PDB file of C-alpha atoms and ligand atoms in Angstrom:
ATOM      1  CA  MET A  14    -199.464 127.742 210.043  1.00 45.00           C
ATOM      2  CA  ARG A  15    -197.912 129.531 207.056  1.00 47.00           C
ATOM      3  CA  ARG A  16    -197.019 127.098 204.278  1.00 50.00           C
ATOM      4  CA  ALA A  17    -193.720 127.728 202.507  1.00 61.00           C
ATOM      5  CA  VAL A  18    -194.139 127.670 198.751  1.00 57.00           C
ATOM      6  CA  THR A  19    -191.115 126.087 197.165  1.00 91.00           C
ATOM      7  CA  THR A  20    -190.062 126.545 193.577  1.00 96.00           C
ATOM      8  CA  PHE A  21    -186.939 125.059 192.022  1.00 97.00           C
ATOM      9  CA  PHE A  22    -185.487 125.394 188.538  1.00 98.00           C
ATOM     10  CA  VAL A  23    -183.953 122.135 187.249  1.00 98.00           C
ATOM     11  CA  THR A  24    -181.121 122.608 184.774  1.00 98.00           C
ATOM     12  CA  GLY A  25    -178.586 120.141 183.442  1.00 98.00           C
ATOM     13  CA  THR A  26    -174.972 119.901 182.425  1.00 98.00           C
ATOM     14  CA  ASP A  27    -176.227 118.779 179.004  1.00 94.00           C
ATOM     15  CA  THR A  28    -179.314 117.758 177.125  1.00 91.00           C
ATOM     16  CA  GLY A  29    -180.496 114.195 177.729  1.00 92.00           C
ATOM     17  CA  VAL A  30    -178.778 114.032 181.102  1.00 97.00           C
ATOM     18  CA  GLY A  31    -181.933 113.045 182.994  1.00 97.00           C
ATOM     19  CA  LYS A  32    -183.642 116.341 183.945  1.00 98.00           C
ATOM     20  CA  THR A  33    -187.110 115.043 183.155  1.00 98.00           C
ATOM     21  CA  VAL A  34    -186.779 111.836 185.171  1.00 98.00           C
ATOM     22  CA  LEU A  35    -185.275 113.850 188.035  1.00 98.00           C
ATOM     23  CA  SER A  36    -188.080 116.419 187.788  1.00 98.00           C
ATOM     24  CA  ALA A  37    -190.651 113.619 188.000  1.00 98.00           C
ATOM     25  CA  ALA A  38    -188.943 112.213 191.109  1.00 98.00           C
ATOM     26  CA  LEU A  39    -188.861 115.677 192.720  1.00 98.00           C
ATOM     27  CA  CYS A  40    -192.535 116.324 191.882  1.00 98.00           C
ATOM     28  CA  ARG A  41    -193.384 112.992 193.426  1.00 97.00           C
ATOM     29  CA  ALA A  42    -191.227 113.573 196.524  1.00 97.00           C
ATOM     30  CA  TRP A  43    -192.391 117.100 197.216  1.00 96.00           C
ATOM     31  CA  GLY A  44    -195.957 117.019 195.862  1.00 96.00           C
ATOM     32  CA  ALA A  45    -194.891 119.631 193.341  1.00 97.00           C
ATOM     33  CA  ALA A  46    -196.481 120.884 190.135  1.00 98.00           C
ATOM     34  CA  TYR A  47    -194.428 120.979 186.898  1.00 98.00           C
ATOM     35  CA  TRP A  48    -193.695 123.533 184.189  1.00 98.00           C
ATOM     36  CA  LYS A  49    -191.448 123.154 181.121  1.00 98.00           C
ATOM     37  CA  PRO A  50    -191.294 126.710 179.729  1.00 98.00           C
ATOM     38  CA  LEU A  51    -189.677 125.818 176.381  1.00 98.00           C
ATOM     39  CA  GLN A  52    -190.303 122.428 174.773  1.00 98.00           C
ATOM     40  CA  THR A  53    -188.452 121.507 171.596  1.00 98.00           C
ATOM     41  CA  GLY A  54    -188.479 118.320 169.500  1.00 97.00           C
ATOM     42  CA  ALA A  55    -192.264 117.963 169.376  1.00 97.00           C
ATOM     43  CA  GLN A  56    -191.966 116.456 165.866  1.00 97.00           C
ATOM     44  CA  ASP A  57    -190.142 113.510 167.463  1.00 97.00           C
ATOM     45  CA  GLY A  58    -192.776 113.185 170.184  1.00 95.00           C
ATOM     46  CA  ASP A  59    -190.710 114.950 172.855  1.00 96.00           C
ATOM     47  CA  ASP A  60    -193.197 116.071 175.508  1.00 98.00           C
ATOM     48  CA  ASP A  61    -191.600 116.373 178.938  1.00 98.00           C
ATOM     49  CA  THR A  62    -194.845 117.698 180.440  1.00 98.00           C
ATOM     50  CA  ARG A  63    -196.779 114.585 179.499  1.00 98.00           C
ATOM     51  CA  GLU A  64    -193.885 112.381 180.666  1.00 98.00           C
ATOM     52  CA  VAL A  65    -193.604 114.013 184.090  1.00 98.00           C
ATOM     53  CA  ALA A  66    -197.383 114.020 184.555  1.00 98.00           C
ATOM     54  CA  ARG A  67    -197.410 110.279 183.855  1.00 98.00           C
ATOM     55  CA  LEU A  68    -194.308 109.363 185.877  1.00 98.00           C
ATOM     56  CA  ALA A  69    -195.157 111.497 188.921  1.00 98.00           C
ATOM     57  CA  GLY A  70    -198.918 110.906 188.785  1.00 98.00           C
ATOM     58  CA  LEU A  71    -199.654 114.638 188.733  1.00 98.00           C
ATOM     59  CA  ARG A  72    -203.171 116.003 189.154  1.00 97.00           C
ATOM     60  CA  PRO A  73    -204.458 118.155 186.266  1.00 97.00           C
ATOM     61  CA  ASP A  74    -204.035 121.290 188.412  1.00 96.00           C
ATOM     62  CA  GLN A  75    -200.329 120.451 188.797  1.00 97.00           C
ATOM     63  CA  VAL A  76    -199.637 120.419 185.043  1.00 98.00           C
ATOM     64  CA  PHE A  77    -198.913 123.665 183.196  1.00 98.00           C
ATOM     65  CA  ALA A  78    -198.549 124.053 179.440  1.00 98.00           C
ATOM     66  CA  PRO A  79    -195.192 125.239 178.073  1.00 98.00           C
ATOM     67  CA  ALA A  80    -194.892 128.886 177.053  1.00 98.00           C
ATOM     68  CA  ARG A  81    -193.739 127.684 173.610  1.00 98.00           C
ATOM     69  CA  VAL A  82    -193.558 124.289 171.895  1.00 98.00           C
ATOM     70  CA  TYR A  83    -191.311 123.870 168.840  1.00 98.00           C
ATOM     71  CA  ALA A  84    -191.271 121.004 166.361  1.00 98.00           C
ATOM     72  CA  GLY A  85    -187.514 120.888 165.760  1.00 98.00           C
ATOM     73  CA  PRO A  86    -185.130 118.942 168.018  1.00 97.00           C
ATOM     74  CA  PHE A  87    -182.839 121.949 168.419  1.00 98.00           C
ATOM     75  CA  ALA A  88    -181.992 124.644 170.927  1.00 98.00           C
ATOM     76  CA  PRO A  89    -184.959 127.034 171.269  1.00 98.00           C
ATOM     77  CA  GLU A  90    -183.312 129.861 169.265  1.00 98.00           C
ATOM     78  CA  TRP A  91    -182.904 127.736 166.153  1.00 98.00           C
ATOM     79  CA  ALA A  92    -186.154 125.773 166.653  1.00 98.00           C
ATOM     80  CA  ALA A  93    -188.039 129.096 166.770  1.00 98.00           C
ATOM     81  CA  THR A  94    -186.115 130.545 163.806  1.00 98.00           C
ATOM     82  CA  LEU A  95    -187.056 127.527 161.680  1.00 98.00           C
ATOM     83  CA  GLU A  96    -190.700 128.396 162.368  1.00 98.00           C
ATOM     84  CA  GLY A  97    -190.123 132.059 161.506  1.00 98.00           C
ATOM     85  CA  THR A  98    -190.522 133.149 165.129  1.00 98.00           C
ATOM     86  CA  ARG A  99    -188.515 134.386 168.099  1.00 98.00           C
ATOM     87  CA  VAL A 100    -189.269 134.293 171.807  1.00 98.00           C
ATOM     88  CA  SER A 101    -187.868 136.496 174.580  1.00 98.00           C
ATOM     89  CA  VAL A 102    -187.271 135.644 178.221  1.00 98.00           C
ATOM     90  CA  ALA A 103    -189.886 138.248 179.157  1.00 98.00           C
ATOM     91  CA  GLU A 104    -192.479 136.572 176.910  1.00 98.00           C
ATOM     92  CA  VAL A 105    -191.693 133.182 178.438  1.00 98.00           C
ATOM     93  CA  LEU A 106    -192.012 134.494 181.979  1.00 98.00           C
ATOM     94  CA  ALA A 107    -195.301 136.207 181.157  1.00 98.00           C
ATOM     95  CA  CYS A 108    -196.683 132.650 180.939  1.00 98.00           C
ATOM     96  CA  ARG A 109    -195.269 131.727 184.334  1.00 97.00           C
ATOM     97  CA  PRO A 110    -197.791 129.684 186.335  1.00 97.00           C
ATOM     98  CA  ALA A 111    -198.707 130.450 189.925  1.00 92.00           C
ATOM     99  CA  PRO A 112    -199.585 127.112 191.519  1.00 94.00           C
ATOM    100  CA  ALA A 113    -200.907 126.880 195.061  1.00 91.00           C
ATOM    101  CA  GLY A 114    -198.052 124.591 196.135  1.00 94.00           C
ATOM    102  CA  PRO A 115    -194.467 123.720 195.207  1.00 96.00           C
ATOM    103  CA  LEU A 116    -193.314 123.912 191.589  1.00 98.00           C
ATOM    104  CA  ILE A 117    -190.549 122.258 189.586  1.00 98.00           C
ATOM    105  CA  VAL A 118    -189.498 124.172 186.443  1.00 98.00           C
ATOM    106  CA  GLU A 119    -187.422 122.255 183.878  1.00 98.00           C
ATOM    107  CA  GLY A 120    -185.101 124.118 181.548  1.00 98.00           C
ATOM    108  CA  ALA A 121    -184.146 123.185 177.997  1.00 97.00           C
ATOM    109  CA  GLY A 122    -180.647 121.696 177.710  1.00 95.00           C
ATOM    110  CA  GLY A 123    -177.999 123.423 179.832  1.00 97.00           C
ATOM    111  CA  VAL A 124    -177.313 126.935 181.122  1.00 98.00           C
ATOM    112  CA  LEU A 125    -175.882 128.545 177.969  1.00 98.00           C
ATOM    113  CA  VAL A 126    -178.398 127.155 175.512  1.00 98.00           C
ATOM    114  CA  PRO A 127    -179.693 130.105 173.458  1.00 98.00           C
ATOM    115  CA  VAL A 128    -183.309 131.200 173.806  1.00 98.00           C
ATOM    116  CA  ASN A 129    -182.860 133.822 171.092  1.00 98.00           C
ATOM    117  CA  GLU A 130    -179.955 135.675 169.440  1.00 98.00           C
ATOM    118  CA  GLN A 131    -179.285 137.588 172.687  1.00 98.00           C
ATOM    119  CA  GLU A 132    -180.617 135.570 175.605  1.00 98.00           C
ATOM    120  CA  THR A 133    -179.812 132.144 177.055  1.00 98.00           C
ATOM    121  CA  MET A 134    -181.382 129.735 179.539  1.00 98.00           C
ATOM    122  CA  LEU A 135    -179.168 131.416 182.134  1.00 98.00           C
ATOM    123  CA  ASP A 136    -180.949 134.723 181.470  1.00 98.00           C
ATOM    124  CA  LEU A 137    -184.260 132.915 181.872  1.00 98.00           C
ATOM    125  CA  MET A 138    -183.149 131.394 185.179  1.00 98.00           C
ATOM    126  CA  ALA A 139    -181.793 134.739 186.445  1.00 98.00           C
ATOM    127  CA  ALA A 140    -185.058 136.515 185.590  1.00 98.00           C
ATOM    128  CA  HIS A 141    -187.073 133.690 187.137  1.00 97.00           C
ATOM    129  CA  GLY A 142    -184.974 133.769 190.303  1.00 97.00           C
ATOM    130  CA  ALA A 143    -185.729 130.385 191.856  1.00 97.00           C
ATOM    131  CA  PRO A 144    -182.923 128.323 193.391  1.00 97.00           C
ATOM    132  CA  VAL A 145    -181.455 125.867 190.916  1.00 98.00           C
ATOM    133  CA  ILE A 146    -180.936 122.105 191.038  1.00 98.00           C
ATOM    134  CA  VAL A 147    -178.294 120.819 188.608  1.00 98.00           C
ATOM    135  CA  ALA A 148    -178.812 117.417 186.985  1.00 98.00           C
ATOM    136  CA  ALA A 149    -175.456 115.901 186.046  1.00 98.00           C
ATOM    137  CA  ARG A 150    -174.060 112.571 184.963  1.00 98.00           C
ATOM    138  CA  SER A 151    -172.204 110.563 187.587  1.00 97.00           C
ATOM    139  CA  ALA A 152    -169.598 109.352 185.078  1.00 95.00           C
ATOM    140  CA  LEU A 153    -166.139 110.578 184.112  1.00 93.00           C
ATOM    141  CA  GLY A 154    -166.261 114.133 182.754  1.00 94.00           C
ATOM    142  CA  THR A 155    -168.928 115.253 185.172  1.00 97.00           C
ATOM    143  CA  ILE A 156    -166.624 117.225 187.479  1.00 98.00           C
ATOM    144  CA  ASN A 157    -165.702 119.736 184.786  1.00 98.00           C
ATOM    145  CA  HIS A 158    -169.241 120.081 183.387  1.00 98.00           C
ATOM    146  CA  THR A 159    -170.833 120.370 186.804  1.00 98.00           C
ATOM    147  CA  LEU A 160    -168.363 122.908 188.210  1.00 98.00           C
ATOM    148  CA  LEU A 161    -168.662 125.047 185.052  1.00 98.00           C
ATOM    149  CA  THR A 162    -172.456 124.980 185.389  1.00 98.00           C
ATOM    150  CA  VAL A 163    -172.428 125.805 189.111  1.00 98.00           C
ATOM    151  CA  GLY A 164    -169.948 128.650 188.478  1.00 98.00           C
ATOM    152  CA  ALA A 165    -172.072 130.142 185.699  1.00 98.00           C
ATOM    153  CA  LEU A 166    -175.183 130.054 187.901  1.00 98.00           C
ATOM    154  CA  ARG A 167    -173.443 131.705 190.851  1.00 98.00           C
ATOM    155  CA  ASP A 168    -171.855 134.354 188.635  1.00 98.00           C
ATOM    156  CA  ARG A 169    -175.415 135.454 187.842  1.00 98.00           C
ATOM    157  CA  GLY A 170    -176.333 135.570 191.512  1.00 98.00           C
ATOM    158  CA  LEU A 171    -178.397 132.403 191.479  1.00 98.00           C
ATOM    159  CA  GLN A 172    -178.594 130.145 194.495  1.00 97.00           C
ATOM    160  CA  VAL A 173    -177.551 126.587 193.674  1.00 97.00           C
ATOM    161  CA  HIS A 174    -179.675 124.344 195.878  1.00 96.00           C
ATOM    162  CA  GLY A 175    -177.617 121.306 194.936  1.00 97.00           C
ATOM    163  CA  VAL A 176    -176.504 118.797 192.356  1.00 98.00           C
ATOM    164  CA  VAL A 177    -178.015 115.391 191.587  1.00 98.00           C
ATOM    165  CA  LEU A 178    -175.658 112.831 190.040  1.00 98.00           C
ATOM    166  CA  ILE A 179    -177.450 110.477 187.666  1.00 98.00           C
ATOM    167  CA  GLY A 180    -176.020 107.044 186.868  1.00 98.00           C
ATOM    168  CA  PRO A 181    -173.901 104.473 188.677  1.00 97.00           C
ATOM    169  CA  PRO A 182    -172.743 106.030 191.970  1.00 95.00           C
ATOM    170  CA  ALA A 183    -169.197 107.442 191.717  1.00 97.00           C
ATOM    171  CA  PRO A 184    -168.212 108.564 195.241  1.00 97.00           C
ATOM    172  CA  HIS A 185    -164.918 110.096 194.048  1.00 97.00           C
ATOM    173  CA  ASN A 186    -166.752 112.353 191.574  1.00 98.00           C
ATOM    174  CA  ARG A 187    -169.347 113.230 194.208  1.00 98.00           C
ATOM    175  CA  ALA A 188    -166.656 114.180 196.724  1.00 98.00           C
ATOM    176  CA  ALA A 189    -164.714 116.255 194.177  1.00 98.00           C
ATOM    177  CA  ILE A 190    -167.830 118.199 193.144  1.00 98.00           C
ATOM    178  CA  GLU A 191    -168.777 118.913 196.756  1.00 98.00           C
ATOM    179  CA  ARG A 192    -165.263 119.990 197.671  1.00 98.00           C
ATOM    180  CA  HIS A 193    -164.264 122.016 194.610  1.00 98.00           C
ATOM    181  CA  GLY A 194    -167.745 123.413 194.000  1.00 98.00           C
ATOM    182  CA  ALA A 195    -168.669 123.996 197.642  1.00 98.00           C
ATOM    183  CA  VAL A 196    -172.062 122.645 196.675  1.00 98.00           C
ATOM    184  CA  PRO A 197    -174.114 119.804 198.176  1.00 97.00           C
ATOM    185  CA  VAL A 198    -174.845 116.698 196.132  1.00 97.00           C
ATOM    186  CA  LEU A 199    -178.469 116.085 197.074  1.00 97.00           C
ATOM    187  CA  ALA A 200    -178.559 112.485 195.866  1.00 97.00           C
ATOM    188  CA  ASP A 201    -177.072 109.795 193.667  1.00 97.00           C
ATOM    189  CA  LEU A 202    -179.936 108.886 191.336  1.00 98.00           C
ATOM    190  CA  PRO A 203    -179.153 105.427 189.946  1.00 96.00           C
ATOM    191  CA  LEU A 204    -180.090 104.274 186.483  1.00 97.00           C
ATOM    192  CA  LEU A 205    -183.561 102.804 186.829  1.00 97.00           C
ATOM    193  CA  GLY A 206    -183.939  99.442 185.081  1.00 96.00           C
ATOM    194  CA  GLU A 207    -187.193 100.726 183.684  1.00 97.00           C
ATOM    195  CA  VAL A 208    -188.513 104.271 184.028  1.00 98.00           C
ATOM    196  CA  THR A 209    -192.050 103.777 185.338  1.00 98.00           C
ATOM    197  CA  PRO A 210    -194.285 105.538 187.885  1.00 98.00           C
ATOM    198  CA  GLU A 211    -193.321 102.807 190.357  1.00 98.00           C
ATOM    199  CA  THR A 212    -189.528 103.132 189.949  1.00 98.00           C
ATOM    200  CA  VAL A 213    -189.798 106.930 189.962  1.00 98.00           C
ATOM    201  CA  ALA A 214    -191.755 106.722 193.228  1.00 98.00           C
ATOM    202  CA  GLN A 215    -188.918 104.634 194.677  1.00 97.00           C
ATOM    203  CA  ALA A 216    -186.356 107.172 193.443  1.00 98.00           C
ATOM    204  CA  ALA A 217    -188.416 109.958 195.045  1.00 98.00           C
ATOM    205  CA  ALA A 218    -187.565 108.533 198.454  1.00 96.00           C
ATOM    206  CA  LEU A 219    -183.982 109.770 197.877  1.00 97.00           C
ATOM    207  CA  PHE A 220    -185.150 113.365 198.236  1.00 95.00           C
ATOM    208  CA  GLY A 221    -187.009 113.286 201.512  1.00 83.00           C
ATOM    209  CA  PRO A 222    -190.264 114.980 202.386  1.00 72.00           C
ATOM    210  CA  PRO A 223    -191.228 118.440 201.127  1.00 62.00           C
ATOM    211  CA  GLU A 224    -190.387 120.178 204.400  1.00 60.00           C
ATOM    212  CA  LEU A 225    -186.739 119.390 203.654  1.00 56.00           C
ATOM    213  CA  ALA A 226    -186.919 121.478 200.486  1.00 61.00           C
ATOM    214  CA  HIS A 227    -186.302 125.190 200.936  1.00 58.00           C
ATOM    215  CA  GLY A 228    -186.872 127.029 197.698  1.00 57.00           C
ATOM    216  CA  HIS A 229    -188.521 130.324 196.864  1.00 57.00           C
TER     217      HIS A 229
HETATM  218  N1  ATP B   5    -182.266 107.622 186.322  1.00 64.96           N
HETATM  219  C1  ATP B   5    -182.523 107.129 185.101  1.00 64.96           C
HETATM  220  N2  ATP B   5    -182.623 105.799 184.916  1.00 64.96           N
HETATM  221  C2  ATP B   5    -182.872 105.275 183.705  1.00 64.96           C
HETATM  222  N3  ATP B   5    -183.055 105.999 182.590  1.00 64.96           N
HETATM  223  C3  ATP B   5    -182.975 107.330 182.716  1.00 64.96           C
HETATM  224  C4  ATP B   5    -182.710 107.977 183.973  1.00 64.96           C
HETATM  225  N4  ATP B   5    -182.674 109.296 183.776  1.00 64.96           N
HETATM  226  C5  ATP B   5    -182.920 109.471 182.467  1.00 64.96           C
HETATM  227  N5  ATP B   5    -183.104 108.321 181.827  1.00 64.96           N
HETATM  228  C6  ATP B   5    -183.421 108.114 180.394  1.00 64.96           C
HETATM  229  O1  ATP B   5    -182.500 108.889 179.624  1.00 64.96           O
HETATM  230  C7  ATP B   5    -183.169 109.572 178.579  1.00 64.96           C
HETATM  231  C8  ATP B   5    -182.982 111.076 178.749  1.00 64.96           C
HETATM  232  O2  ATP B   5    -183.494 111.455 180.022  1.00 64.96           O
HETATM  233  P1  ATP B   5    -184.376 112.766 180.232  1.00 64.96           P
HETATM  234  O3  ATP B   5    -185.456 112.850 179.199  1.00 64.96           O
HETATM  235  O4  ATP B   5    -184.793 112.803 181.659  1.00 64.96           O
HETATM  236  O5  ATP B   5    -183.239 113.867 179.915  1.00 64.96           O
HETATM  237  P2  ATP B   5    -183.393 115.459 179.860  1.00 64.96           P
HETATM  238  O6  ATP B   5    -182.157 116.005 180.476  1.00 64.96           O
HETATM  239  O7  ATP B   5    -184.676 115.831 180.464  1.00 64.96           O
HETATM  240  O8  ATP B   5    -183.412 115.782 178.295  1.00 64.96           O
HETATM  241  P3  ATP B   5    -183.931 117.147 177.573  1.00 64.96           P
HETATM  242  O9  ATP B   5    -182.744 118.035 177.520  1.00 64.96           O
HETATM  243  O10 ATP B   5    -184.328 116.631 176.211  1.00 64.96           O
HETATM  244  O11 ATP B   5    -185.087 117.694 178.338  1.00 64.96           O
HETATM  245  C9  ATP B   5    -184.632 109.135 178.639  1.00 64.96           C
HETATM  246  O12 ATP B   5    -184.823 108.066 177.756  1.00 64.96           O
HETATM  247  C10 ATP B   5    -184.809 108.678 180.081  1.00 64.96           C
HETATM  248  O13 ATP B   5    -185.818 107.704 180.223  1.00 64.96           O
HETATM  249 MG1   MG B   6    -186.279 116.849 179.653  1.00 64.96          MG
END
């Protein structure tokens, strides 16, 4: 039987919205590998790859090194500039891994975060081409941020696989996003009391088995 290889790009409505915890839950649910193309904030210990590997219990062959790691806790354009460098979308995608199974790719910040003086994360996602999952807050303000993000993705021809709302469930916000955005909300991911491999494994159950995922 031919096995469908699924790849999804996880973006967010903002930085710190919960993309990494969501990515870990998706890796766990779908047996997926993980790639964070652009990691910033290394000087503060930010290392999403290590975090997802720990939380999802990834095998070494499911962990791929970022294309670039920057010390500064800034958008990639400025973090690279501070180090006297620049990176292009093409250079990032030249490092693209080719795992045997499903893959979760986590962006940096949100869709219009600059990669360099000309290109943004949206350009990276468009060149990459995988369907996108949008991590968003569940709280007030999320409708506007989420619909803007979904609109920007679709304007570039990207398929939006769905939205995940992170935080205390807010059914009115969920319904408004689904109706006005014509986009499915895949799950309400509650705030975990503690973010551990065990609680992430429980959260993974929200996403169903891998055969329910249809990516690229
Ligand atoms: N569902 C959750 N329950 C509890 N804490 C969470 C949850 N999601 C995220 N957090 C916490 O919120 C903080 C930010 O989350 P996370 O690192 O996943 O955000 P991010 O969107 O990946 O940020 P970045 O843009 O830096 O990659 C972390 O301390 C994380 O542990
Ligand atoms: Mg992250």
